[in-house]
Coordinates of N, CA and C in Angstrom, one line a residue:
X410 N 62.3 121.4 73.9 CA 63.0 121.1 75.2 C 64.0 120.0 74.9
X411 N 65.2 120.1 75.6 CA 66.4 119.0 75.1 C 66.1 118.4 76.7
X412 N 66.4 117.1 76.4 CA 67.0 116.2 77.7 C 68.7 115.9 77.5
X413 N 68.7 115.7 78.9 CA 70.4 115.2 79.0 C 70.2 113.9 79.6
X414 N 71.1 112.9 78.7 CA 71.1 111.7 78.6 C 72.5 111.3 79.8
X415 N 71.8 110.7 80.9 CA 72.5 110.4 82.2 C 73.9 109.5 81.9
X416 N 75.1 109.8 82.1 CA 75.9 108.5 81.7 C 75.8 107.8 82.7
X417 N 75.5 106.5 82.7 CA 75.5 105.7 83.8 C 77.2 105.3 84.6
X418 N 78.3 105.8 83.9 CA 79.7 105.6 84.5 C 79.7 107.3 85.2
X419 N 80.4 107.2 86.5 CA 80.8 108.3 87.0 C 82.1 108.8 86.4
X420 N 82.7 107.9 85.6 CA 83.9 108.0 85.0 C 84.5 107.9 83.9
X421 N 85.0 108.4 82.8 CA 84.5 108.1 81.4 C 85.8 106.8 81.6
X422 N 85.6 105.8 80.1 CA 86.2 105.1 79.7 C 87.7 105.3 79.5
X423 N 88.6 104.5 80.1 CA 90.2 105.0 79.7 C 90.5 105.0 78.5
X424 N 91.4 106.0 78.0 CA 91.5 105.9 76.2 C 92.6 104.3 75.9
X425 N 93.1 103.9 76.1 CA 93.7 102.7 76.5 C 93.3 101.5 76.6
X426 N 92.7 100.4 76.0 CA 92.3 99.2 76.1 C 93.2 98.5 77.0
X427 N 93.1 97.4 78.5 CA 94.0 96.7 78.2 C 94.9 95.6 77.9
X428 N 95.6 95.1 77.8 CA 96.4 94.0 76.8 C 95.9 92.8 77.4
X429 N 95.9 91.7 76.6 CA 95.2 90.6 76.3 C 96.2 89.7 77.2
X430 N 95.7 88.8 77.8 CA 96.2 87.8 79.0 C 95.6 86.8 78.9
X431 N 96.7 85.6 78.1 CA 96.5 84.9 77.8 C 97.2 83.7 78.9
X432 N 97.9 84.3 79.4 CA 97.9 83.4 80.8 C 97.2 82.9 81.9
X433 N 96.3 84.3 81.8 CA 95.0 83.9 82.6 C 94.1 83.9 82.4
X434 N 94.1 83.6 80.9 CA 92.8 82.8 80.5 C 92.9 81.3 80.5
X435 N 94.6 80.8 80.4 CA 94.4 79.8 80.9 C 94.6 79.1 81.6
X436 N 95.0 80.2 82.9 CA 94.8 79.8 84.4 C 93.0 79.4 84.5
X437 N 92.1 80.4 84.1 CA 90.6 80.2 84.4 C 90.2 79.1 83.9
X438 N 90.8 78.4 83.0 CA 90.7 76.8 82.6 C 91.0 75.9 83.2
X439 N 91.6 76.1 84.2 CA 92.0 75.1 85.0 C 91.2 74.8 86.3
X440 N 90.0 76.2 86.4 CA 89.1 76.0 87.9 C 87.7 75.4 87.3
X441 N 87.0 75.1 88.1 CA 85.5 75.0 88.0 C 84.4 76.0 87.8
X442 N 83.8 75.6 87.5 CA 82.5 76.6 87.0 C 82.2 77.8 88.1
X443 N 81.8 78.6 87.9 CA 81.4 79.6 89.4 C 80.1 79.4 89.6
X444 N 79.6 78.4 88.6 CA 78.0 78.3 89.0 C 77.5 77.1 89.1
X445 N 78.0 76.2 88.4 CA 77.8 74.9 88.4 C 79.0 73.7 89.5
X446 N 80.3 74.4 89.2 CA 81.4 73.2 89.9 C 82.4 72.8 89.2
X447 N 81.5 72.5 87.9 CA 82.0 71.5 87.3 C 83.3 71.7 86.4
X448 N 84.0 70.9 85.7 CA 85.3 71.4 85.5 C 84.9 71.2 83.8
X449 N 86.3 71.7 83.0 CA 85.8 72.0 81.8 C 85.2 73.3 81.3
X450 N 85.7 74.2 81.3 CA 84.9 76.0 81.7 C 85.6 76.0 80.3
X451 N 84.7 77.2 80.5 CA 85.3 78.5 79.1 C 85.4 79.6 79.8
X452 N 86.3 80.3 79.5 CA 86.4 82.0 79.6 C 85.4 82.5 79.5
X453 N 84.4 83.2 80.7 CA 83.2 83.7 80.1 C 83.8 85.3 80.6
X454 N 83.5 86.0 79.6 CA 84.0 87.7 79.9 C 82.7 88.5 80.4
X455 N 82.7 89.2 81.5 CA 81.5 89.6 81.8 C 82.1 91.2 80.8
X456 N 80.3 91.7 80.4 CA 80.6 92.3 79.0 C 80.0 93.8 79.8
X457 N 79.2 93.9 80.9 CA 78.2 95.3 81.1 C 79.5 96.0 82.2
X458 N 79.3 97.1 82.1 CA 80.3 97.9 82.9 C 80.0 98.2 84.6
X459 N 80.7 98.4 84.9 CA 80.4 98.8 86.7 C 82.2 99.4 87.1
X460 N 82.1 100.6 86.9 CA 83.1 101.7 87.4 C 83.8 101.1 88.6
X461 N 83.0 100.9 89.4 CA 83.3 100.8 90.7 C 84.2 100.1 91.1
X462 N 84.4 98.8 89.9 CA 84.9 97.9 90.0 C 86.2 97.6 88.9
X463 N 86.0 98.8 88.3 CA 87.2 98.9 87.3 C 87.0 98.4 86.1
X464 N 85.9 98.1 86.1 CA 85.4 97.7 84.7 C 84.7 98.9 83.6
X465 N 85.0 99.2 82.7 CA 84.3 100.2 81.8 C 83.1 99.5 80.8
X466 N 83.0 98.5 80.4 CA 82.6 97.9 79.3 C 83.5 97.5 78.4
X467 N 82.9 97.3 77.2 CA 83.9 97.1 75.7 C 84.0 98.1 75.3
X468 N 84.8 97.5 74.3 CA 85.1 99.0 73.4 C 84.4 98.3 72.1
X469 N 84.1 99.1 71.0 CA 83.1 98.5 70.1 C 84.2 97.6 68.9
X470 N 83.2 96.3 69.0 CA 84.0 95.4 68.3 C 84.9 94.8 69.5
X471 N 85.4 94.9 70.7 CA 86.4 94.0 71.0 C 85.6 93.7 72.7
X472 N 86.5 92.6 73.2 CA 85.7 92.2 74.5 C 86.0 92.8 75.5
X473 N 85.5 92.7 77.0 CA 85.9 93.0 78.1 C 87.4 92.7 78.5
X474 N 88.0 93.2 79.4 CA 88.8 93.1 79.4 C 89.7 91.4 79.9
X475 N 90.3 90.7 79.7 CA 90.4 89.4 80.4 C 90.6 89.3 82.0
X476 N 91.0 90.2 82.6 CA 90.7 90.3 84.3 C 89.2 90.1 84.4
X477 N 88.1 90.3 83.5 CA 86.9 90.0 84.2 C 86.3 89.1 83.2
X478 N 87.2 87.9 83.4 CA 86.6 86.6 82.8 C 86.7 85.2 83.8
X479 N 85.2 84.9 83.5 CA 85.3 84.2 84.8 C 84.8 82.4 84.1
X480 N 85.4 81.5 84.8 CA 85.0 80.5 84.5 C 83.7 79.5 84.4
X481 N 83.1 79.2 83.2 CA 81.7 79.2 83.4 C 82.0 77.6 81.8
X482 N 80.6 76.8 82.4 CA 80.6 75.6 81.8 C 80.3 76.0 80.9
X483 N 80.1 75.2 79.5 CA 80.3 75.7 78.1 C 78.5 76.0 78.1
X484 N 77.5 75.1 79.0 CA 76.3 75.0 79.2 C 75.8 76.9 79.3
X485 N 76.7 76.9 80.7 CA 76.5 78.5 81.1 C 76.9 79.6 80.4
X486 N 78.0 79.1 79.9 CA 78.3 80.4 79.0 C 77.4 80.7 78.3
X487 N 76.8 79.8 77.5 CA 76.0 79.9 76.2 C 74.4 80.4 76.6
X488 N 74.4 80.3 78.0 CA 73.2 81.1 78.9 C 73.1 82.3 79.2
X489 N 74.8 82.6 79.8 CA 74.8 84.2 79.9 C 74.7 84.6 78.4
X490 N 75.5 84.1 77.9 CA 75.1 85.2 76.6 C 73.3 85.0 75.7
X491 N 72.6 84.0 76.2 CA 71.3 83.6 75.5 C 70.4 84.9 75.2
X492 N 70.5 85.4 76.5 CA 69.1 86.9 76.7 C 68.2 85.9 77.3
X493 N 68.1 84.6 77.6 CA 67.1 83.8 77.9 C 67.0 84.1 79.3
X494 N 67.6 84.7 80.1 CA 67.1 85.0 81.8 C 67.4 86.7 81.3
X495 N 67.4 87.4 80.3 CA 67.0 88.9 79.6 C 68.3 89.1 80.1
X496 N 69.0 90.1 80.1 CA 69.9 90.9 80.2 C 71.3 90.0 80.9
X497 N 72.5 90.1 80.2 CA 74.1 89.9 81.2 C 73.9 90.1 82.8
X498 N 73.5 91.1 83.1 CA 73.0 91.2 84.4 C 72.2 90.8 85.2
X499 N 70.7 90.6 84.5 CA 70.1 89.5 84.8 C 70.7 87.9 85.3
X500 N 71.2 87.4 84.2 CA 71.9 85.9 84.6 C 72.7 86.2 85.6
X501 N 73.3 87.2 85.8 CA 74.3 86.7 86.8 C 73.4 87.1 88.3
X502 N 72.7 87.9 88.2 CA 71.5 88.4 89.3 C 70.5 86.6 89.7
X503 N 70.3 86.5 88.5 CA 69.7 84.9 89.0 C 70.5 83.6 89.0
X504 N 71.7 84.1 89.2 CA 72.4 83.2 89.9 C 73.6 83.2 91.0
X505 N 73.0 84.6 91.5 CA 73.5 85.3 93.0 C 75.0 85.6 93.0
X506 N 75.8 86.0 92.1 CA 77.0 85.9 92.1 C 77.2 87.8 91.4
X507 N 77.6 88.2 92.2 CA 78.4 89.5 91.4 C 79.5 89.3 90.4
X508 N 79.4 89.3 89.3 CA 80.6 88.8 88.2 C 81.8 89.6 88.5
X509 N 81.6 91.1 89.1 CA 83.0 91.8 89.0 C 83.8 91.9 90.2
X510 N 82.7 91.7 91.6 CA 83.7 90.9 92.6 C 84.3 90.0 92.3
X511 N 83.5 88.6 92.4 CA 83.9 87.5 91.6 C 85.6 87.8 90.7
X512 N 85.5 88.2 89.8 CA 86.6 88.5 88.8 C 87.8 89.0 89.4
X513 N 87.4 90.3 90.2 CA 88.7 91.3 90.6 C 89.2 90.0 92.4
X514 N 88.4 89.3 92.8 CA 88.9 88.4 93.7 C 89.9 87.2 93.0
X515 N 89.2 87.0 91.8 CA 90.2 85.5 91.4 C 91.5 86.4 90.7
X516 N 91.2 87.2 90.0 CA 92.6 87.8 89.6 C 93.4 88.5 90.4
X517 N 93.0 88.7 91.4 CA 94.1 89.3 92.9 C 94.7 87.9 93.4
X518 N 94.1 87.1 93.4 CA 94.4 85.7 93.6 C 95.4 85.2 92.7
X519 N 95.3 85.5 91.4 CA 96.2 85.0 90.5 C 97.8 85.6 90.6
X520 N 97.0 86.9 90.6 CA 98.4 88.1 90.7 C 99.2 87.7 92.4
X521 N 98.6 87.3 93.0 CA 99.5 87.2 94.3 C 99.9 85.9 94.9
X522 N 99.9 84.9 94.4 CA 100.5 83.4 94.5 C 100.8 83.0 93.4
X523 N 101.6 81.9 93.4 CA 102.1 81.3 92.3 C 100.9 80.9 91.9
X524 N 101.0 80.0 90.7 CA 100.2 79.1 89.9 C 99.5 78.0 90.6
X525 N 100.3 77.1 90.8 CA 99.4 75.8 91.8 C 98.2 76.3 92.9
X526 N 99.1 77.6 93.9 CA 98.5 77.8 95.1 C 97.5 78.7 94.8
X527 N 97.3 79.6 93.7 CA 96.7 80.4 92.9 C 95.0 79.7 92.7
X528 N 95.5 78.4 91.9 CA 94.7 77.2 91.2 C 93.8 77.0 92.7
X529 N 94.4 76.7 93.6 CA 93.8 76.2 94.9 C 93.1 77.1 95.9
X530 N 93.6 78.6 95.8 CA 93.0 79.4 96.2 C 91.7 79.8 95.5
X531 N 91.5 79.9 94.3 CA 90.8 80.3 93.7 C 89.5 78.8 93.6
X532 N 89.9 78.0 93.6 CA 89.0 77.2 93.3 C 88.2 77.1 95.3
X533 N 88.8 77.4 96.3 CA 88.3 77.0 97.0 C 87.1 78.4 97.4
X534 N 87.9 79.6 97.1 CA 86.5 80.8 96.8 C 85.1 80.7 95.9
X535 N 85.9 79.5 94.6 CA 84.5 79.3 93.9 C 83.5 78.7 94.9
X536 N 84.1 77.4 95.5 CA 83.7 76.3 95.8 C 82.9 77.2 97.5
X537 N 83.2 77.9 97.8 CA 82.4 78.8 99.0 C 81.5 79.5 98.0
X538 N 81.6 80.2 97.5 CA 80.0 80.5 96.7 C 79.4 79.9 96.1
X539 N 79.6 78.5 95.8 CA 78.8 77.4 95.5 C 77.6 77.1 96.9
X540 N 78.2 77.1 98.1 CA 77.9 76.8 99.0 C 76.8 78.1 99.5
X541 N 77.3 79.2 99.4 CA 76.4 80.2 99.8 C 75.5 80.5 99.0
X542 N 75.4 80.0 97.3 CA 74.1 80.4 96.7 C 73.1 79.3 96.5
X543 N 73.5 77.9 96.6 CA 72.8 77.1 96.6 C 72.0 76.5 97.5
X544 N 71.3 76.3 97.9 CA 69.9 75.4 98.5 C 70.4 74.4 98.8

């Protein structure tokens, strides 16, 4: 008896990787942490896919794409990626934040105001989900 192995995307992956944005990697340098505050971040790339949201995954060997890189302390980054709260999805699950909302809101943000007001809009959406996941 054969099984058929579910693809978890409703959608296959686009043949097309796309191009590297290095402007807004280091626009995301310039906000605070999404989980901490604190300033000083790294590009953290959320890596697991979710269609829904326009994200496919990687492609093997290269990263997510830089629209779904979000800013995270060098502390956190090194957390999401640990496996120490088990799975990418996990960490961001125990720390109440959807990474690919999160992402496709700061980069609509980035794409639709300048730079400064961009910087200020974005930092004050972090700074409301700081407020809504924390105690």
């Amino acid at each position: 008896m054969a099984f058929k192995i579910a693809y978890s995307n409703p959608e296959p992956p686009p043949k097309r990787r796309p191009q590297k944005r290095s402007d807004y990697l280091s626009f995301i340098h310039e906000l605070p942490c999404a989980v901490t505050g604190r300033y000083g971040v790294q590009a953290a790339h959320v890596s697991f896919a979710n269609s829904w949201h326009g994200h496919y995954g990687r492609a093997k060997g290269t990263k997510a794409p830089d629209r779904f890189a979000l800013p995270l302390s060098p502390e956190e980054h090194d957390l999401q990626h640990s496996g120490k709260l088990g799975s990418e999805r996990d960490y961001w699950a125990s720390k109440g934040i959807d990474p690919h909302e999160l992402a496709n809101t700061l980069w609509g943000l980035f794409c639709d105001y300048d730079y400064s007001e961009a910087v200020v809009r974005c930092t004050a959406r972090i700074n409301q989900g700081l407020t809504r996941i924390q105690p």
